[in-house]
Short mmCIF file of C-alpha atoms in Angstrom, two decimals:
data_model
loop_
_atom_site.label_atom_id
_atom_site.label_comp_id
_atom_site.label_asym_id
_atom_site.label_seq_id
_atom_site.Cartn_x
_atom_site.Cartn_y
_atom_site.Cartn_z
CA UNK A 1 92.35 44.66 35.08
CA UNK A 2 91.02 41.82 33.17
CA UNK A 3 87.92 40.48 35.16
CA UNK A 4 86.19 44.21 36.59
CA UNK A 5 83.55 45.81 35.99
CA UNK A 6 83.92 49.32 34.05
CA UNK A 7 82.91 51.01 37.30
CA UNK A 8 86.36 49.47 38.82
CA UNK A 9 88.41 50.28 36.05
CA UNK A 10 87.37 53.55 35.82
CA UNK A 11 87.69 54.63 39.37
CA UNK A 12 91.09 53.20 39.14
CA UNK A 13 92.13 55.33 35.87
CA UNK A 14 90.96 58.34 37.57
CA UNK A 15 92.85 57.53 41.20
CA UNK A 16 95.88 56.02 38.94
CA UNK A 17 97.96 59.41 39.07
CA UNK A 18 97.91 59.79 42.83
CA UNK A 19 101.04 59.83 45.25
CA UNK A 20 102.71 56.08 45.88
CA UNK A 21 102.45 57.38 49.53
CA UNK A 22 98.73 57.53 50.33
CA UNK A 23 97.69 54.04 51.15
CA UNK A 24 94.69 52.50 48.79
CA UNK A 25 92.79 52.59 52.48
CA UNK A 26 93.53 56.74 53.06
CA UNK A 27 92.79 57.54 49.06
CA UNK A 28 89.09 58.94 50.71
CA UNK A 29 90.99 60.94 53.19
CA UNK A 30 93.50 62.25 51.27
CA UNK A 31 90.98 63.27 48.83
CA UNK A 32 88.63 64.98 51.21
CA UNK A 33 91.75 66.77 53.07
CA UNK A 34 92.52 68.29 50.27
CA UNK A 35 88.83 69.49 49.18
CA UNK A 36 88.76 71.02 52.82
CA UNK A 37 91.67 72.58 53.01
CA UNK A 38 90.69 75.93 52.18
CA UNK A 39 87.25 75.74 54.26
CA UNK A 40 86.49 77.16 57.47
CA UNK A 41 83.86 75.04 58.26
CA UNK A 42 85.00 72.85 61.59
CA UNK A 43 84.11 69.70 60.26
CA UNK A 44 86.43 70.32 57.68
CA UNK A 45 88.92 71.70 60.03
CA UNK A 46 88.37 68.09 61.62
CA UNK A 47 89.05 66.43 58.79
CA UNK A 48 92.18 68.06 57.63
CA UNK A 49 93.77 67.91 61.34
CA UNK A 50 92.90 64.27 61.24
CA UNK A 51 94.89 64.27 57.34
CA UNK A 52 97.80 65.92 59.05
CA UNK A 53 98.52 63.12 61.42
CA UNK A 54 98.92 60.60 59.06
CA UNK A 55 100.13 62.07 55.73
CA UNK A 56 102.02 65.06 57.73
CA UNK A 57 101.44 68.95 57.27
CA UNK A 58 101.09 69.24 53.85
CA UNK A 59 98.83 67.60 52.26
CA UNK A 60 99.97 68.21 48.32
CA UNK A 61 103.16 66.15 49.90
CA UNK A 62 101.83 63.47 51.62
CA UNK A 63 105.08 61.20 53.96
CA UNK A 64 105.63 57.69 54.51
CA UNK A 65 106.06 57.12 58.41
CA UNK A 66 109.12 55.02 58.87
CA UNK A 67 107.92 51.75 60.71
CA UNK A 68 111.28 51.60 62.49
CA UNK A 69 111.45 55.24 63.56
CA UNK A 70 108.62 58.33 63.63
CA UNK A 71 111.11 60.14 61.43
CA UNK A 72 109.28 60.85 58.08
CA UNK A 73 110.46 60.11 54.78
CA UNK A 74 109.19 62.30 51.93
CA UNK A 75 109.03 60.22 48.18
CA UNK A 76 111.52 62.49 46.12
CA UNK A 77 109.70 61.72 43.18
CA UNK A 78 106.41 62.47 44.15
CA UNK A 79 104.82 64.72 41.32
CA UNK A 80 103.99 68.27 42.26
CA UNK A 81 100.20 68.74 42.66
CA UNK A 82 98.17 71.76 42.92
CA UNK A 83 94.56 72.67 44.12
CA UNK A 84 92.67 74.80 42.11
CA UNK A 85 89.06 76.30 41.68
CA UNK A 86 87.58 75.47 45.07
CA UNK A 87 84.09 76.04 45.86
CA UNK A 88 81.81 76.43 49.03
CA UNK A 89 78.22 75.48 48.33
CA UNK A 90 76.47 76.20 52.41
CA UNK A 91 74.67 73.58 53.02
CA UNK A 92 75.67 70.81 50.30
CA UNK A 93 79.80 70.69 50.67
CA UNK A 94 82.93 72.01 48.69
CA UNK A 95 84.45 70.78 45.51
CA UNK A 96 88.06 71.28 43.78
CA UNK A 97 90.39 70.32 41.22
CA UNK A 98 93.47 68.39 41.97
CA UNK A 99 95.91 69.32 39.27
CA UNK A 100 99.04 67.19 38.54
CA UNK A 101 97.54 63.90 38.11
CA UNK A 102 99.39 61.82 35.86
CA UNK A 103 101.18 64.85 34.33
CA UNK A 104 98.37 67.57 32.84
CA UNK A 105 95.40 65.20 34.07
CA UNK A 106 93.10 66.66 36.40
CA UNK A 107 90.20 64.97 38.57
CA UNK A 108 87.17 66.69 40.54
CA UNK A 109 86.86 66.06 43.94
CA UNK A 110 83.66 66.39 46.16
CA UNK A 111 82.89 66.63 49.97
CA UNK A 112 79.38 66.58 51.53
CA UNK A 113 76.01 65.64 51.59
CA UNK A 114 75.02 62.60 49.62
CA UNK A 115 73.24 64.46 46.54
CA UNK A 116 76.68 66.56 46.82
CA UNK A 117 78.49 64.20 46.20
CA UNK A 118 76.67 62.20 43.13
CA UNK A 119 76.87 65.52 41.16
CA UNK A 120 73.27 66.67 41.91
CA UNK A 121 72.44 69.91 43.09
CA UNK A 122 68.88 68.91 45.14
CA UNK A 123 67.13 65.69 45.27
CA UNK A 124 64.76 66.67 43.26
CA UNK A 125 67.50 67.03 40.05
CA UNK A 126 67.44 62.64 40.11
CA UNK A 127 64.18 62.89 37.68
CA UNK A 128 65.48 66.30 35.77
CA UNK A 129 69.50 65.79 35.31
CA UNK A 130 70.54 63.64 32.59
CA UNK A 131 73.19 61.73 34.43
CA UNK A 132 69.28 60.24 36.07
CA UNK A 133 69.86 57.06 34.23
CA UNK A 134 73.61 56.72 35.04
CA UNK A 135 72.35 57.34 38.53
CA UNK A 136 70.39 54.19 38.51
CA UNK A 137 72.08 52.54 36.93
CA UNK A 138 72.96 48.89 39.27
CA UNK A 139 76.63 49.32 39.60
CA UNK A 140 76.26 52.83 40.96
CA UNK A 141 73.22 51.91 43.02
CA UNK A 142 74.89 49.30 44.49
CA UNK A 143 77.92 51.46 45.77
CA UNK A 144 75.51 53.91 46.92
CA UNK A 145 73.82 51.95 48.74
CA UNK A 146 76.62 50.43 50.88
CA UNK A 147 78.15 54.29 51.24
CA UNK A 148 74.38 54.76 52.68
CA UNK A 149 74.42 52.03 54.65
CA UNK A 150 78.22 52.69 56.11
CA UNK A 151 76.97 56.72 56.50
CA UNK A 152 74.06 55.08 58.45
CA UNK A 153 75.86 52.98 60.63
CA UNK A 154 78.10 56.09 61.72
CA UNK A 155 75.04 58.54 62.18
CA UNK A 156 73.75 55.49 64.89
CA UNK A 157 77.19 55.60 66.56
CA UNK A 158 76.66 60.15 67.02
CA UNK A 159 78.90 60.73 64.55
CA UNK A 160 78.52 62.74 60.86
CA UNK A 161 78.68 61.39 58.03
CA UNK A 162 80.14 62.46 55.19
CA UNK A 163 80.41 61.46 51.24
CA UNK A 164 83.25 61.93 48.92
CA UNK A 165 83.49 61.74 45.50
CA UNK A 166 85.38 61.93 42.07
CA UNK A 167 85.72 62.35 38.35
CA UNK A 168 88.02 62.69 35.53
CA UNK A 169 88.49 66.77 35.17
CA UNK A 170 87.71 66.06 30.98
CA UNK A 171 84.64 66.97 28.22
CA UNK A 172 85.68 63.33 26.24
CA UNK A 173 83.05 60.85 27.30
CA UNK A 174 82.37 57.07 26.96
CA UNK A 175 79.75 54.57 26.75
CA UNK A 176 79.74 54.67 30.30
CA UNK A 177 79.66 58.84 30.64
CA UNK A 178 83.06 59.13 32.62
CA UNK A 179 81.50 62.48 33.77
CA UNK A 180 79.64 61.04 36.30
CA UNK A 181 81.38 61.31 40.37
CA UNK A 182 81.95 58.30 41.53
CA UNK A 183 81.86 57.98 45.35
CA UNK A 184 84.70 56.26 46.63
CA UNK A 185 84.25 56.22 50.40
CA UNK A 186 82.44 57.85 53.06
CA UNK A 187 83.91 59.71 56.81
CA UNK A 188 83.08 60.05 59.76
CA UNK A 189 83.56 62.85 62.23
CA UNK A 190 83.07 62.40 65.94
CA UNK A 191 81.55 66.15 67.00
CA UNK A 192 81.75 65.58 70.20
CA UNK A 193 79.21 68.14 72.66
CA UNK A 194 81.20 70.26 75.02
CA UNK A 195 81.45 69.63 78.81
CA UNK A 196 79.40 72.83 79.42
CA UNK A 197 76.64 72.10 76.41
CA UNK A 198 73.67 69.95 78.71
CA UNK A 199 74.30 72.97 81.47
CA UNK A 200 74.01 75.70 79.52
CA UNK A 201 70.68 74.24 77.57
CA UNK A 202 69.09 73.50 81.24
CA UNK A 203 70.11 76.72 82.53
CA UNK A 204 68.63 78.43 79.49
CA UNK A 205 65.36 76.44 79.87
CA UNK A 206 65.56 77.34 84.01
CA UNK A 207 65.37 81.13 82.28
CA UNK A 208 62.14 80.31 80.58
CA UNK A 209 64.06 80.59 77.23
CA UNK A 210 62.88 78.09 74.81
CA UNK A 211 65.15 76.14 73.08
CA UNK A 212 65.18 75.05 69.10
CA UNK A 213 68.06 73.37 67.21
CA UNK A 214 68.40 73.84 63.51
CA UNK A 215 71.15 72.58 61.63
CA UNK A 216 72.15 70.90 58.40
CA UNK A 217 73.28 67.14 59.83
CA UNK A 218 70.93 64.30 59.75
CA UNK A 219 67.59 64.10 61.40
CA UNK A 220 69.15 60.76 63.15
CA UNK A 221 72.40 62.46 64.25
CA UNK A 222 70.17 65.85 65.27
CA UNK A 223 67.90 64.14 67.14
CA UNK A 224 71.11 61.59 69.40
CA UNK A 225 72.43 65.32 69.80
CA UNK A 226 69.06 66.46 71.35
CA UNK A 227 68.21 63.85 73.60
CA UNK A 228 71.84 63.87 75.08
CA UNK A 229 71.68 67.92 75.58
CA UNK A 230 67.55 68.04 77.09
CA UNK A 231 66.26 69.69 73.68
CA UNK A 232 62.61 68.64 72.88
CA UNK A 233 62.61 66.67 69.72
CA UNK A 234 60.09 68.97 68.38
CA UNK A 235 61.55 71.67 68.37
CA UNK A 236 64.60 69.87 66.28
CA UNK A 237 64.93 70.39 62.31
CA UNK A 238 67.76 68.70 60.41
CA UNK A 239 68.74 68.91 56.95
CA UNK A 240 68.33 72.58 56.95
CA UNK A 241 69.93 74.94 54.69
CA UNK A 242 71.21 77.94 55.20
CA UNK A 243 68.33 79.88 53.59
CA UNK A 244 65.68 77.48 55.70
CA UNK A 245 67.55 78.12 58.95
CA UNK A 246 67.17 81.90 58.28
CA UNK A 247 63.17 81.22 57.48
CA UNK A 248 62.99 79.12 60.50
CA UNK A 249 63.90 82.65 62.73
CA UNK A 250 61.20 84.67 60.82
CA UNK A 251 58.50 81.69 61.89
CA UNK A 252 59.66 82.01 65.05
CA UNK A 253 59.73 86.01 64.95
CA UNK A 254 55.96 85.76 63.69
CA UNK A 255 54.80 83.43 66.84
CA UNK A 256 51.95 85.93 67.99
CA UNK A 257 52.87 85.84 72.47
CA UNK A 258 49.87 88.20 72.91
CA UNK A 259 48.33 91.81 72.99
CA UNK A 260 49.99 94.55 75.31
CA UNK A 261 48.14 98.06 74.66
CA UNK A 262 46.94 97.01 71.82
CA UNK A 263 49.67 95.60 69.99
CA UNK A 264 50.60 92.10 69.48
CA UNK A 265 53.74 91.14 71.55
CA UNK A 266 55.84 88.88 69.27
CA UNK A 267 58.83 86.47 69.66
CA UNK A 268 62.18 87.74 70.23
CA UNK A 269 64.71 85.23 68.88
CA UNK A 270 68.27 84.77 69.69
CA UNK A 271 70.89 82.83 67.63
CA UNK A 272 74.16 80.99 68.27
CA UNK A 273 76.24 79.99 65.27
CA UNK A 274 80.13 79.34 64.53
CA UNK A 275 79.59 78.27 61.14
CA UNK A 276 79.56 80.35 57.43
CA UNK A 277 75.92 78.25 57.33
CA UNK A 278 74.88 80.36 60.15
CA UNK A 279 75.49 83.50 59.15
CA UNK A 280 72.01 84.03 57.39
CA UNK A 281 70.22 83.20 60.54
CA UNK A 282 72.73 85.19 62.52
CA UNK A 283 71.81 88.17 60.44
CA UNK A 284 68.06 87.35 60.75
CA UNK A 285 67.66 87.26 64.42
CA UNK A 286 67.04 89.92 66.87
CA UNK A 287 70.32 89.12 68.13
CA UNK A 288 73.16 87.70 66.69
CA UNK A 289 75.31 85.83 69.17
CA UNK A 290 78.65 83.99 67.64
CA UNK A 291 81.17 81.89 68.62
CA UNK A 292 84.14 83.54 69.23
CA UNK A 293 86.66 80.36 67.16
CA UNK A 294 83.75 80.55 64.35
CA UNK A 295 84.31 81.68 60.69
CA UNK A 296 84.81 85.34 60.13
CA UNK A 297 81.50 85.69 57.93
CA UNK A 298 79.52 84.40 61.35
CA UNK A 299 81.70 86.47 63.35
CA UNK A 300 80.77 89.61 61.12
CA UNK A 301 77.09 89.07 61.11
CA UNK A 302 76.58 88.65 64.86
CA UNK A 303 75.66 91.23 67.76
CA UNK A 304 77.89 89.61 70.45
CA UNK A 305 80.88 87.38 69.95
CA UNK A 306 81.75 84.90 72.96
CA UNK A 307 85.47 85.55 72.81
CA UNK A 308 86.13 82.56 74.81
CA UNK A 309 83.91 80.11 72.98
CA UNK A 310 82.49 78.71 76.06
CA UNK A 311 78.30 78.46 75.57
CA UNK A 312 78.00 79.21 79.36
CA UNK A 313 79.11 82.83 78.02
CA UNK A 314 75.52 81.93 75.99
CA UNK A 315 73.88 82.54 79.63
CA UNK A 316 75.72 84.96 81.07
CA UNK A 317 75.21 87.13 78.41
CA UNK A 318 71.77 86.70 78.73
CA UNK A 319 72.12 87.06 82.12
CA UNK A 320 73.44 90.15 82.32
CA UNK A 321 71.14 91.87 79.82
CA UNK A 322 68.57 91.24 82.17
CA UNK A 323 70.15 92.38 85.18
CA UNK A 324 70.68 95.70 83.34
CA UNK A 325 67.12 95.62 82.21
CA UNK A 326 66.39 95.06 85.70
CA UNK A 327 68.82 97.80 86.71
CA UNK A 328 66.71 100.06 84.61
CA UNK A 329 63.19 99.63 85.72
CA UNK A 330 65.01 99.83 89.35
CA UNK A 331 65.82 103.54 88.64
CA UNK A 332 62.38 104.10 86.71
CA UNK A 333 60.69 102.59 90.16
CA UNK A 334 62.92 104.93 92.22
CA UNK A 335 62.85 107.86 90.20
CA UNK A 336 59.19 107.71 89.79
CA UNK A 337 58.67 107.13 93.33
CA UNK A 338 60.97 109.99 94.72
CA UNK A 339 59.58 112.16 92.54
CA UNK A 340 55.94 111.20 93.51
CA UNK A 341 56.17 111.61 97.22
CA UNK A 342 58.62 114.61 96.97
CA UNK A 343 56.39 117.00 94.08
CA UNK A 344 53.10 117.20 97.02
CA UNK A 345 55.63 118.88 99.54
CA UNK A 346 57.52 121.14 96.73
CA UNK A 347 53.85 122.54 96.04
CA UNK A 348 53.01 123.22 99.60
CA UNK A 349 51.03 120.54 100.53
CA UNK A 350 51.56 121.51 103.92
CA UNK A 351 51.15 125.12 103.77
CA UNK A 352 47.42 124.95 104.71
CA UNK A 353 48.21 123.08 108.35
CA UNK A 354 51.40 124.66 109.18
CA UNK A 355 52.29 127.61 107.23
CA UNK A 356 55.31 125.82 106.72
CA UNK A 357 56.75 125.92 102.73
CA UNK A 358 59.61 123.54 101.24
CA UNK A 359 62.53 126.28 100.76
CA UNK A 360 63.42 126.36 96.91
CA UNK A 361 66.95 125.87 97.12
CA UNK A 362 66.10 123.16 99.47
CA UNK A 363 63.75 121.70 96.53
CA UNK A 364 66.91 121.99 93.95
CA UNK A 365 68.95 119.76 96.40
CA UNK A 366 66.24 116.96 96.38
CA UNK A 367 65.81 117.09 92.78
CA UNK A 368 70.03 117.22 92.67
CA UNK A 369 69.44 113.94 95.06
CA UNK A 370 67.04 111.99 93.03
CA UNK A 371 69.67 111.95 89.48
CA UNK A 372 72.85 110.96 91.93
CA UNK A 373 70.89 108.14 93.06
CA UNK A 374 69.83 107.05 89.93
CA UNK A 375 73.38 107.71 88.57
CA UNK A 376 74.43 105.48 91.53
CA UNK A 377 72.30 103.01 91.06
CA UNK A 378 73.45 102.37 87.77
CA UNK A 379 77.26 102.57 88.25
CA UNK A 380 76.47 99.95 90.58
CA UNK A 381 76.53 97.47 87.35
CA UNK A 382 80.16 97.70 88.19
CA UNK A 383 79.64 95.23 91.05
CA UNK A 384 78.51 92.60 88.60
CA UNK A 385 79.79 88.64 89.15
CA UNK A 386 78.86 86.04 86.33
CA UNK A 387 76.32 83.52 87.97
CA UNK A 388 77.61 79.97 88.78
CA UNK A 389 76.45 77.65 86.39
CA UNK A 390 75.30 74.09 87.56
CA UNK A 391 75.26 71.17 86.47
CA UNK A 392 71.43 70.92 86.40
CA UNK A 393 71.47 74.42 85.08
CA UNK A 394 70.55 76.19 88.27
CA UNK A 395 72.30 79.56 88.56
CA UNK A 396 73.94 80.83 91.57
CA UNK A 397 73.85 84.45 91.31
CA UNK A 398 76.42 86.77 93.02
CA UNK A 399 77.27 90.38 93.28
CA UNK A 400 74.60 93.24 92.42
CA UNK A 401 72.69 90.36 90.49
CA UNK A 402 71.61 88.96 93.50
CA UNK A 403 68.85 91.47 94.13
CA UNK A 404 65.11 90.31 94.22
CA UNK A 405 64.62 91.17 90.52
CA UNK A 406 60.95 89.88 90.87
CA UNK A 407 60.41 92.50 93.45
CA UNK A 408 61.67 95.07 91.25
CA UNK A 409 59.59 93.61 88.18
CA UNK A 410 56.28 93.95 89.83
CA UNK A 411 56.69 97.07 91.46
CA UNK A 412 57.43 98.38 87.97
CA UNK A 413 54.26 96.77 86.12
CA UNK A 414 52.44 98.40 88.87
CA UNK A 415 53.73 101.60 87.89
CA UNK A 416 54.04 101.93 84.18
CA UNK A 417 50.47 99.05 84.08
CA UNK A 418 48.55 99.14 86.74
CA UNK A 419 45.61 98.01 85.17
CA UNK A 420 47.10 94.94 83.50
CA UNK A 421 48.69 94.32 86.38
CA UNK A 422 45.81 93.93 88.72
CA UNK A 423 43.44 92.23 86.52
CA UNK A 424 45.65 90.98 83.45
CA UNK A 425 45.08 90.78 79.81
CA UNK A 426 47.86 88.08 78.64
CA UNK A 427 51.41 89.00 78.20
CA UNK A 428 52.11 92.43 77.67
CA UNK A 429 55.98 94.73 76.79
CA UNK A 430 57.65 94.94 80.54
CA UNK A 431 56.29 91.31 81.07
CA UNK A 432 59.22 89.05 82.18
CA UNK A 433 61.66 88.57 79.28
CA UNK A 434 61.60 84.85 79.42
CA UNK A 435 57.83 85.02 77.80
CA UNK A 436 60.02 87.02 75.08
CA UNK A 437 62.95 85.12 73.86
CA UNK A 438 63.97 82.04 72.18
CA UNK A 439 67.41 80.72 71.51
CA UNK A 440 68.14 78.32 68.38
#
């Protein structure tokens, strides 16, 4: 090793114990595979899925692929190695300790973000840690900057990217601090959107919903994502945490629409997650909605769970919440109605021109009348057919949806408003729930 730098040899110490089988080019993937392994997170479900095709199911015993056959051959030798104390941080990545290495040794292994993976908790810890100097030092500068650059070059290309990083699992330290990670090589992951994800956002927007994205990738990956889905770059925030996604949803909650009675009418805000990062913002919304392949803590903190992961389920749920909201002020309307034209003839209204009273057992039959209708009405819900979703996100609606809601919508602000309704005095509760909701 005569001729590197103590950066080199040191990397090389650490990495020195690791399975003959993983190739000096898959030492970052093998690495990260097994830092993921116990996540739920997709990406690193991505990751290890991508591990299993070249270093085979398990990852502790990584295969050599014969060149001549795809039988697999696994290194009899090969040391057993164990995972131990893994750690989720939301937001920043996961981190474990690969036991086994050169017999007892042991080496920390990161997986994230880039302050992750140097070994700081914010960015703001460069000025305050101690390792600051170590940090700037030119070696490590130098390697960081061509992981940023590489990380850069895949967040052009849509994909996310992601750091990982190591050190020697030991207190004993050396002029050069052999405490410090040492990033080795950076991934990328190809999210790819779903077929139905540009739909579903226009159809949502058709709906009057408006749109936000909030997540923790980039601001240049978030913003590719966007513009390829018809999300407003405004109303895109990247490189949020957990804890900032759920105080982006009470922002949004505290957007004043208007006064109704009174009151101020504010925002009603929707989320859709899959992630364990979501399930703060999941639990802060005024409805939860989760992807049904997510992680169990997202599953657990949301109001409705899309069992067949497909975001047009996003609209249809929404959808049909409005057509029973619609159902509703239908039977108020009717009710109301009945009851208004029927009550003047129960009292006798007519009694004065024709001598002529509404029999009472008669009046009991009406009044019998006006709940079976409204009972009728509603088990007419029954009847329901999802809307066809198009490609421009224009809905085709079917079944008992294809009423004229808007009929039914002003007829009851007439009713239960009348005097915002003929003159108006900004949004008011009853107004049409697209002035009411926002999705992020």
């Amino acid at each position: 090793e005569e001729g590197l730098d103590e950066h080199t040899c040191e990397i090389r110490g650490i990495l020195k114990g690791l399975p003959t089988t993983v190739k000096t080019t898959d030492i970052a993937l093998w690495l990260a595979c097994c830092a993921e392994s116990r996540s739920e997170h997709p990406l690193a479900n991505a990751i290890v899925n991508s591990g299993r095709e070249v270093f085979g199911h398990d990852i502790l015993k990584p295969v050599v692929k014969s060149s001549s056959s795809v039988s697999k051959t696994v290194v009899s030798t090969l040391k057993e190695l164990s995972i131990s104390d893994f750690q989720v941080v939301p937001g920043s990545g996961v981190q474990c300790t690969i036991n086994g290495i050169n017999g007892t040794k042991s080496c920390i292994v990161r997986v994230g973000n880039r302050t992750w993976a140097h070994g700081l908790e914010t960015e703001d810890d460069k000025s305050n840690s101690p390792i600051k100097q170590i940090f700037l030092n030119d070696q490590h500068q130098g390697i960081s900057k061509q992981a940023d650059n590489d990380v850069h070059s895949l967040r052009s290309q849509g994909q996310i990217g992601v750091y990982v990083s190591v050190k020697n699992n030991t207190q004993e330290t050396s002029a050069f601090n052999t405490t410090q990670f040492h990033i080795i090589g950076v991934i990328g992951v190809i999210d790819p959107l779903k077929s139905e994800a540009k739909s579903t956002i226009l159809a949502l927007q058709n709906m009057g919903v408006e749109v936000w994205m909030c997540t923790g990738d980039h601001e240049a990956t978030a913003i590719a994502v966007a513009q390829k889905v018809g999300i407003d770059k405004h109303n895109v925030c990247s490189d949020v945490k957990p804890e900032g996604k759920a105080d982006l949803i009470r922002r949004l909650q505290k957007r004043r629409m208007g006064r109704s009675g009174g009151k101020d009418v504010l925002n009603k805000v929707a989320v859709v997650g899959d992630g364990i990062n979501d399930a703060v913002a999941l639990a802060q919304s005024d409805v939860g909605i989760a992807i049904g392949a997510g992680t169990e803590v997202a599953v657990e903190a949301a109001d409705i769970v899309l069992v067949r992961s497909s975001l047009h389920d996003v609209v249809v749920s929404l959808h049909l919440s409005r057509v029973v909201f619609d159902r509703i002020r239908l039977n108020f309307v009717w009710a109301m109605a009945y009851n208004l034209f029927a009550l003047p003839f129960a009292a006798g209204v007519l009694y004065p021109f024709t001598d002529w009273t509404l029999p009472p057992a008669f009046a009991g039959l009406m009044m019998a009348f006006s709940s079976v209708s409204v009972v009728t009405s509603s088990l007419m819900l029954r009847l329901y057919v999802k809307p066809i979703i198009h490609e421009d996100g224009t809905l085709d609606e079917q079944g008992c949806a294809g009423c004229s809601s808007g009929i039914i919508e002003k007829s009851y602000l007439c009713l239960s408003s009348p005097y915002h309704y003929l003159f108006g005095d900004g949004p008011m509760y009853g107004a049409s729930l697209s002035d009411e909701l926002e999705i992020v």
